[in-house]
Coordinates of C-alpha atoms in Angstrom, one line a residue:
M164 CA 52.3 41.0 -68.5
S165 CA 51.7 37.4 -69.5
S166 CA 54.5 35.3 -70.7
I167 CA 54.8 34.4 -74.4
F168 CA 55.0 30.8 -73.2
D169 CA 51.6 30.9 -71.4
L170 CA 49.2 28.5 -73.2
K171 CA 45.4 28.7 -73.1
A172 CA 44.0 26.0 -70.9
S173 CA 40.2 26.5 -71.0
V174 CA 37.5 27.4 -73.6
E175 CA 36.9 30.7 -71.8
E176 CA 40.4 31.8 -72.6
L177 CA 39.8 31.3 -76.3
S178 CA 37.1 33.9 -76.6
S179 CA 39.4 36.7 -77.5
A180 CA 41.0 34.7 -80.3
N181 CA 37.9 33.1 -81.9
Q182 CA 34.9 35.2 -81.0
G183 CA 33.9 32.7 -78.4
L184 CA 33.4 29.9 -80.9
A185 CA 33.5 26.3 -79.6
R186 CA 32.8 23.0 -81.3
M187 CA 31.8 24.5 -84.6
A188 CA 30.2 21.9 -86.9
Y189 CA 28.0 21.5 -89.9
E190 CA 24.8 19.4 -89.8
Q191 CA 23.4 18.0 -93.0
H192 CA 19.6 18.2 -93.4
A193 CA 17.7 16.5 -96.2
P194 CA 14.4 18.0 -97.6
T195 CA 11.2 16.5 -96.3
R196 CA 10.4 15.1 -99.7
D197 CA 12.2 13.7 -102.7
V198 CA 13.5 16.6 -104.9
T199 CA 15.7 14.6 -107.3
Q200 CA 15.3 14.6 -111.1
S201 CA 11.6 14.7 -112.2
N202 CA 10.4 15.2 -108.6
F203 CA 12.1 18.5 -108.2
P204 CA 9.1 20.8 -109.3
N205 CA 6.5 18.8 -107.4
G206 CA 5.6 21.4 -104.8
A207 CA 7.3 23.3 -102.0
I208 CA 10.7 22.1 -100.7
H209 CA 11.0 22.2 -96.9
F210 CA 14.1 22.0 -94.7
R211 CA 13.5 21.7 -91.0
W212 CA 15.9 21.6 -88.1
Q213 CA 16.0 22.5 -84.4
T214 CA 18.6 23.8 -82.0
S215 CA 18.3 23.7 -78.2
G216 CA 20.2 23.8 -75.0
E217 CA 23.8 24.9 -75.7
K218 CA 23.6 24.5 -79.5
W219 CA 23.3 27.7 -81.5
W220 CA 23.4 28.2 -85.3
I221 CA 24.9 30.9 -87.5
P222 CA 22.7 31.8 -90.6
S223 CA 25.4 33.5 -92.7
R224 CA 27.6 30.4 -92.6
S225 CA 24.8 28.0 -93.5
Y226 CA 24.1 27.1 -97.1
I227 CA 22.4 24.7 -99.6
R228 CA 24.4 22.2 -101.7
M229 CA 23.1 21.0 -105.0
R230 CA 24.3 18.5 -107.4
C231 CA 23.0 19.1 -110.9
K232 CA 23.3 17.4 -114.3
L233 CA 23.3 19.2 -117.6
S234 CA 23.7 17.1 -120.8
K235 CA 22.3 16.5 -124.2
A236 CA 18.8 15.1 -124.5
N237 CA 20.2 11.6 -125.0
G238 CA 22.3 11.9 -121.8
T239 CA 25.7 12.3 -123.5
Q240 CA 28.0 15.3 -122.7
L241 CA 27.4 18.7 -124.3
S242 CA 29.9 20.1 -126.8
V243 CA 30.8 23.7 -127.5
N244 CA 28.7 23.7 -130.7
D245 CA 25.6 23.0 -128.7
N246 CA 25.8 26.7 -127.6
I247 CA 24.5 25.9 -124.1
A248 CA 25.9 26.9 -120.7
P249 CA 24.6 26.7 -117.1
N250 CA 22.9 29.9 -116.2
M251 CA 24.7 32.6 -114.3
G252 CA 23.7 32.3 -110.6
L253 CA 22.0 29.1 -111.4
C254 CA 20.6 28.1 -108.0
A255 CA 18.2 31.0 -107.6
N256 CA 16.8 30.5 -111.1
L257 CA 15.3 27.2 -110.1
F258 CA 13.0 28.9 -107.5
Q259 CA 10.2 31.4 -107.8
S260 CA 9.9 32.3 -104.1
A261 CA 11.2 31.5 -100.6
E262 CA 10.5 32.1 -97.0
F263 CA 12.1 31.4 -93.6
R264 CA 10.1 30.5 -90.4
I265 CA 11.1 30.5 -86.8
N266 CA 8.8 28.6 -84.5
D267 CA 6.2 28.5 -87.3
K268 CA 6.3 32.3 -87.7
T269 CA 7.5 33.7 -91.1
V270 CA 10.3 36.2 -90.5
A271 CA 11.7 36.5 -94.0
R272 CA 10.1 36.1 -97.4
I273 CA 10.8 36.7 -101.1
S274 CA 7.5 36.4 -102.9
D275 CA 8.7 36.7 -106.5
F276 CA 11.7 37.5 -108.8
M277 CA 14.1 35.2 -107.0
P278 CA 16.7 35.2 -109.8
Q279 CA 16.6 39.0 -110.0
V280 CA 16.8 39.5 -106.2
D281 CA 19.7 37.1 -105.9
A282 CA 21.5 38.8 -108.8
L283 CA 20.9 42.3 -107.4
E284 CA 22.0 41.2 -103.9
T285 CA 25.1 39.6 -105.2
R286 CA 26.1 42.4 -107.6
L287 CA 25.6 45.0 -104.9
S288 CA 27.5 43.2 -102.2
K289 CA 30.3 41.3 -104.1
S290 CA 33.2 42.6 -106.2
K291 CA 33.9 41.6 -109.8
S292 CA 36.9 39.6 -108.6
Y293 CA 34.6 37.6 -106.4
L294 CA 32.1 37.0 -109.3
D295 CA 35.0 35.9 -111.6
G296 CA 36.7 33.8 -108.9
L297 CA 35.0 32.2 -105.9
G298 CA 31.6 33.2 -107.2
M299 CA 32.2 31.2 -110.4
S300 CA 33.2 28.1 -108.3
V301 CA 30.2 28.2 -105.9
N302 CA 27.3 29.3 -108.1
L303 CA 28.6 30.1 -111.6
W304 CA 28.6 33.9 -111.1
D305 CA 31.0 34.6 -113.9
P306 CA 29.2 36.6 -116.7
D307 CA 31.5 35.1 -119.4
F308 CA 29.3 32.6 -121.3
A309 CA 32.4 30.6 -122.5
K310 CA 33.7 30.1 -119.0
R311 CA 30.4 28.7 -117.8
Q312 CA 30.2 26.6 -120.9
S313 CA 33.7 25.1 -120.0
V314 CA 32.1 23.5 -116.9
V315 CA 29.9 21.1 -118.9
C316 CA 31.3 20.8 -122.5
S317 CA 33.5 17.9 -123.4
D318 CA 35.6 19.9 -125.9
S319 CA 35.8 23.3 -124.1
V320 CA 39.1 25.1 -123.4
Y321 CA 39.5 27.6 -120.5
N322 CA 43.0 28.9 -120.1
K323 CA 43.0 30.8 -116.8
N324 CA 46.6 31.9 -116.8
V325 CA 49.9 31.5 -118.8
I326 CA 53.1 30.3 -117.3
E327 CA 56.4 31.4 -118.9
S328 CA 59.5 29.3 -118.6
K329 CA 63.1 30.3 -119.6
V330 CA 65.6 27.4 -120.1
S331 CA 69.3 28.0 -120.8
K332 CA 71.4 26.6 -123.6
S333 CA 73.1 24.0 -121.4
D334 CA 69.9 22.9 -119.8
L335 CA 68.4 22.3 -123.2
G336 CA 71.2 19.8 -123.9
Y337 CA 73.5 21.9 -126.1
D338 CA 77.3 21.7 -125.4
A339 CA 79.2 25.0 -124.9
P340 CA 81.0 24.7 -128.3
N341 CA 77.7 24.2 -130.2
T342 CA 77.0 27.1 -132.5
L343 CA 74.1 28.5 -134.4
A344 CA 73.7 30.7 -137.5
I345 CA 70.9 32.7 -139.0
E346 CA 71.0 33.1 -142.8
A347 CA 70.0 36.3 -144.4
D348 CA 66.7 36.5 -146.4
T349 CA 65.9 32.8 -145.6
A350 CA 64.6 33.2 -142.0
V351 CA 66.1 29.9 -140.9
I352 CA 68.4 29.1 -138.0
T353 CA 70.8 26.2 -138.1
F354 CA 72.6 24.5 -135.1
F355 CA 76.1 23.0 -135.5
G356 CA 78.2 20.6 -133.3
N357 CA 81.4 22.6 -134.1
G358 CA 84.1 20.0 -133.6
G359 CA 84.8 19.5 -130.0
G360 CA 81.2 19.4 -128.8
N361 CA 78.7 16.7 -129.1
A362 CA 76.1 16.9 -131.8
P363 CA 73.3 19.3 -130.9
P364 CA 70.0 17.7 -129.7
L365 CA 67.3 17.0 -132.3
N366 CA 65.0 20.0 -132.8
N367 CA 61.8 18.1 -132.3
T368 CA 63.0 17.1 -128.8
V369 CA 63.8 20.7 -127.8
W370 CA 61.7 23.1 -129.8
Q371 CA 58.0 23.7 -130.5
V372 CA 56.2 26.1 -132.8
G373 CA 55.6 29.3 -130.9
D374 CA 58.8 29.0 -128.7
E375 CA 61.0 32.0 -128.5
I376 CA 64.8 31.9 -128.7
L377 CA 66.8 34.6 -127.0
I378 CA 70.3 35.1 -128.4
E379 CA 72.8 37.2 -126.4
Q380 CA 75.4 39.1 -128.5
L381 CA 77.7 41.6 -126.9
D382 CA 75.5 44.4 -125.5
Q383 CA 72.1 43.3 -126.9
T384 CA 69.8 40.3 -126.9
E385 CA 67.9 39.3 -130.1
K386 CA 64.5 37.5 -129.8
Y387 CA 63.0 35.3 -132.5
T388 CA 59.9 33.1 -132.7
V389 CA 59.9 29.6 -134.0
S390 CA 57.4 29.2 -136.8
A391 CA 58.3 25.7 -138.1
I392 CA 60.7 22.8 -137.5
V393 CA 62.4 22.2 -140.9
S394 CA 64.8 19.4 -139.9
D395 CA 66.7 17.9 -137.0
T396 CA 69.1 21.0 -137.0
V397 CA 67.1 23.7 -138.9
L398 CA 64.3 25.9 -137.6
E399 CA 62.2 28.5 -139.5
L400 CA 61.7 31.8 -137.8
N401 CA 59.1 34.6 -138.0
G402 CA 59.9 37.9 -139.5
V403 CA 63.7 37.9 -139.8
K404 CA 64.1 37.9 -143.6
T405 CA 66.9 40.5 -143.6
I406 CA 68.8 39.5 -140.3
E407 CA 72.0 37.5 -140.4
L408 CA 74.0 36.1 -137.6
P409 CA 77.3 34.3 -138.4
A410 CA 77.9 30.8 -136.8
Q411 CA 79.2 31.4 -133.3
A412 CA 78.9 29.7 -129.9
Y413 CA 76.4 32.3 -128.6
T414 CA 74.6 32.1 -125.3
W415 CA 70.9 31.4 -126.0
Y416 CA 67.8 30.5 -124.1
R417 CA 64.4 29.0 -124.9
V418 CA 61.3 30.9 -123.7
R419 CA 58.1 28.9 -123.7
K420 CA 54.6 30.1 -122.7
E421 CA 52.4 27.3 -121.5
S422 CA 48.8 27.6 -120.5
K423 CA 46.8 25.0 -118.6
N424 CA 43.2 24.1 -119.6
Y425 CA 41.1 24.6 -116.5
A426 CA 37.9 23.5 -118.1
R427 CA 36.0 21.1 -115.9
K428 CA 34.2 19.3 -118.7
V429 CA 31.7 17.4 -116.6
S430 CA 28.0 16.6 -117.0
E431 CA 27.4 16.6 -113.2
F432 CA 28.6 19.5 -111.0
E433 CA 28.0 20.8 -107.5
L434 CA 27.0 24.3 -106.4
T435 CA 26.6 25.9 -103.0
W436 CA 24.1 28.7 -102.4
C437 CA 23.0 30.9 -99.6
P438 CA 19.4 32.0 -100.3
P439 CA 19.0 35.8 -100.5
L440 CA 16.6 35.9 -97.6
S441 CA 17.4 38.5 -94.9
I442 CA 17.9 35.9 -92.2
F443 CA 21.0 34.5 -94.0
K444 CA 22.7 37.9 -93.7
I445 CA 23.0 37.6 -89.9
G446 CA 26.6 36.8 -89.0
H447 CA 26.1 36.1 -85.3
A448 CA 24.8 32.9 -83.7
L449 CA 21.1 32.4 -82.8
P450 CA 19.9 30.4 -79.8
S451 CA 17.3 27.6 -79.4
M452 CA 14.6 27.5 -82.1
K453 CA 12.6 25.4 -84.5
A454 CA 13.6 26.6 -87.9
E455 CA 12.2 25.9 -91.4
L456 CA 13.3 27.0 -94.8
V457 CA 10.7 26.8 -97.6
L458 CA 11.7 27.0 -101.2
N459 CA 9.1 27.0 -104.0
P460 CA 10.6 25.7 -107.2
Q461 CA 9.7 26.9 -110.7
T462 CA 7.0 24.8 -112.5
S463 CA 8.0 21.7 -114.5
S464 CA 7.6 23.6 -117.8
V465 CA 9.9 26.5 -116.7
Y466 CA 12.7 25.5 -114.4
K467 CA 14.8 23.6 -117.0
N468 CA 14.7 26.7 -119.3
L469 CA 15.8 28.9 -116.4
A470 CA 18.7 26.5 -115.6
I471 CA 20.6 27.4 -118.8
Q472 CA 21.7 30.2 -121.1
S473 CA 22.1 29.6 -124.8
K474 CA 23.6 31.4 -127.8
G475 CA 21.9 31.8 -131.1
A476 CA 18.4 30.2 -131.2
P477 CA 16.4 29.4 -128.0
K478 CA 16.8 25.8 -126.8
I479 CA 14.1 23.3 -125.9
A480 CA 14.4 21.0 -122.8
G481 CA 14.1 17.4 -123.8
T482 CA 15.0 18.1 -127.4
D483 CA 18.3 20.1 -127.3
Y484 CA 19.4 19.4 -123.7
E485 CA 18.4 17.8 -120.4
F486 CA 18.8 19.3 -116.9
S487 CA 18.1 17.7 -113.5
V488 CA 18.8 18.2 -109.8
E489 CA 20.5 15.0 -108.6
T490 CA 20.8 15.8 -104.8
M491 CA 20.0 18.7 -102.6
Y492 CA 20.9 19.3 -98.9
F493 CA 20.9 22.1 -96.4
Y494 CA 24.1 22.5 -94.2
C495 CA 23.4 24.2 -90.9
N496 CA 26.4 25.7 -89.2
T497 CA 26.2 25.1 -85.4
V498 CA 28.4 26.2 -82.5
E499 CA 28.3 25.5 -78.8
G500 CA 27.3 28.5 -76.6
P501 CA 25.7 29.4 -73.3
R502 CA 22.4 27.7 -72.6
A503 CA 19.4 29.8 -73.8
D504 CA 16.1 28.2 -72.7
D505 CA 14.2 31.4 -72.2
V506 CA 15.6 34.5 -73.8
T507 CA 14.2 37.5 -75.7
Y508 CA 16.1 39.1 -78.6
L509 CA 15.6 41.2 -81.7
L510 CA 16.6 40.3 -85.3
D511 CA 17.9 43.2 -87.5
L512 CA 16.7 41.9 -90.9
D513 CA 18.0 43.6 -94.1
S514 CA 15.7 42.4 -96.9
V515 CA 15.6 43.1 -100.7
N516 CA 12.3 43.7 -102.4
C517 CA 12.1 43.7 -106.2
Q518 CA 9.3 45.4 -108.2
S519 CA 8.9 45.5 -112.0
E520 CA 7.2 47.8 -114.4
Q521 CA 7.1 47.4 -118.2
F522 CA 7.7 50.3 -120.6
S523 CA 8.1 50.5 -124.3
T524 CA 10.8 52.4 -126.2
T525 CA 8.6 52.7 -129.3
P526 CA 7.4 55.4 -129.8
S527 CA 10.1 57.4 -128.2
H528 CA 8.7 59.4 -125.3
F529 CA 9.1 60.2 -121.7
F530 CA 7.7 57.4 -119.5
Q531 CA 6.9 57.6 -115.8
T532 CA 6.0 54.8 -113.4
N533 CA 5.5 54.6 -109.6
F534 CA 6.8 52.1 -107.1
D535 CA 5.7 51.6 -103.5
V536 CA 8.7 52.0 -101.2
S537 CA 8.9 51.0 -97.6
P538 CA 9.7 53.9 -95.1
S539 CA 12.6 51.9 -93.8
T540 CA 14.3 51.8 -97.3
Y541 CA 17.9 52.9 -97.2
A542 CA 19.0 52.1 -100.8
L543 CA 17.4 52.0 -104.3
T544 CA 18.7 50.2 -107.3
C545 CA 17.4 50.5 -110.9
A546 CA 18.1 47.8 -113.4
Y547 CA 16.8 47.1 -116.9
Q548 CA 15.9 43.7 -118.2
D549 CA 14.4 42.2 -121.3
T550 CA 10.7 41.3 -120.9
R551 CA 11.5 37.9 -122.6
S552 CA 14.1 37.0 -119.9
G553 CA 13.2 33.7 -118.3
N554 CA 11.0 32.6 -121.2
D555 CA 13.7 32.6 -123.8
T556 CA 16.9 30.6 -123.0
T557 CA 19.1 33.2 -124.8
L558 CA 18.0 35.9 -122.2
S559 CA 19.0 35.1 -118.6
A560 CA 16.9 36.2 -115.7
S561 CA 20.1 36.9 -113.8
I562 CA 21.6 39.3 -116.4
F563 CA 20.4 42.9 -116.7
K564 CA 20.5 43.6 -120.4
V565 CA 17.9 44.5 -123.0
D566 CA 17.9 43.1 -126.6
N567 CA 16.2 44.5 -129.6
D568 CA 13.3 42.6 -131.3
L569 CA 15.6 40.6 -133.5
K570 CA 18.2 40.1 -130.7
T571 CA 21.0 41.5 -132.9
S572 CA 21.9 44.0 -130.2
S573 CA 22.0 43.6 -126.4
D574 CA 22.5 47.3 -125.5
E575 CA 19.1 48.8 -125.9
E576 CA 19.1 50.2 -122.4
L577 CA 22.1 52.3 -123.4
K578 CA 19.9 54.2 -125.8
L579 CA 18.1 56.0 -122.9
S580 CA 18.7 59.8 -123.1
R581 CA 16.7 60.8 -120.0
F582 CA 16.6 59.0 -116.6
F583 CA 16.0 60.0 -113.0
I584 CA 14.4 58.7 -109.8
N585 CA 12.2 61.0 -107.7
Y586 CA 12.3 60.0 -104.0
A587 CA 11.6 62.1 -100.9
G588 CA 11.4 65.2 -103.0
Q589 CA 14.8 64.7 -104.7
N590 CA 15.6 63.9 -108.3
L591 CA 18.6 61.6 -108.7
P592 CA 20.9 61.6 -110.6
Q593 CA 21.3 65.2 -111.7
P594 CA 21.1 66.5 -114.4
K595 CA 18.0 64.6 -115.5
T596 CA 19.0 64.8 -119.2
L597 CA 22.1 62.6 -119.7
G598 CA 24.5 62.4 -122.5
L599 CA 25.4 59.1 -124.1
S600 CA 28.7 58.9 -122.1
M601 CA 26.9 59.4 -118.8
I602 CA 24.3 56.7 -119.7
K603 CA 27.1 54.3 -120.5
A604 CA 28.8 55.1 -117.3
L605 CA 25.7 54.4 -115.3
A606 CA 25.0 51.2 -117.3
S607 CA 28.5 49.9 -116.8
I608 CA 27.6 48.9 -113.2
K609 CA 25.0 46.5 -114.6
C610 CA 26.8 45.4 -117.8
Y611 CA 26.3 41.7 -117.0

């Protein structure tokens, strides 16, 4: 048995502790053309890099970093009343297709529906806690419009948690002999010095509206809420019109609930994104190769609309807001490994293909459509989306909801009464005719 004092003295001994990783690093690669500001939609964006010798790269740990700017049309910061927020899963919304090439051979491709594919991939593989937490930080995956709005609006408030503090009578500055009294039918509390003690501290230095005061008396504790500071020694309380406490040197505490505003309130923000191409799901290192990532941006008339989500009326780029990509880089995760000059290996690629069919809910009737499914398919997902998504800034291409014609309701997909998929001779789910509660249960997995 080895001693607990034995130290690892070589790279080979580290293999069991770190999967054989050595000299892990990130290489920054710029696109082959200028992609900043107005140049962003001007053709395909290429990232090229090579690994050779003992250098390997890990796809799943590599990513794109974007710095974006979202502001009013005149360049000033947005406000909450502008009703504009960065789109959920913003990065994928800027592109219409993508592909990955190894030694000039395409090994992975998404030919259309980039926002939808990325949203489906993320929703199926990530938890809600990820979307609301880390996902919100890296690519704005939180479905809450107000939280995404808090990133860019100058007057936004985002209280992520509440901290409660409890401070004793002495720590507040009151002497032990100090007393308090609550008068019946007046809902006011008065502090007294009571002879031997110093005068009580001024109320405006100790208390705030909304603070709670806990007063211990014999076998019970009374709790009151401060509604107003009347004078230096008198507070008004909420809802205690008939309670009376005689002046005594009680033991009391102040309880204050404080929340911190986590709103970022910036015009420029950075996002990190791993494209939903199958190559980027590979978690092991790949040896020597000439690699190329190709991203095809949305057209100049479309990409700015897809970058945001708005409330109320649709917004117009250049009139109501302005969006631009300020910088964009690819970060390749590399490690040192055994030399691989001539090696044959297989890639197990798990790709997502998105197909769409349009159907009408008026008049009400049973509608059937067909999709071509690869024999290697192992999972099917059905999602409903408004046909105006991507063209109307109020309807995000990353959110699977259907609005009515006047956009007064966003739950039209919940009105389905019959739904099933026929695949390999099976109808799923069963029964084919669903009650409203079952429809809502199914829809709950795609409620944002």
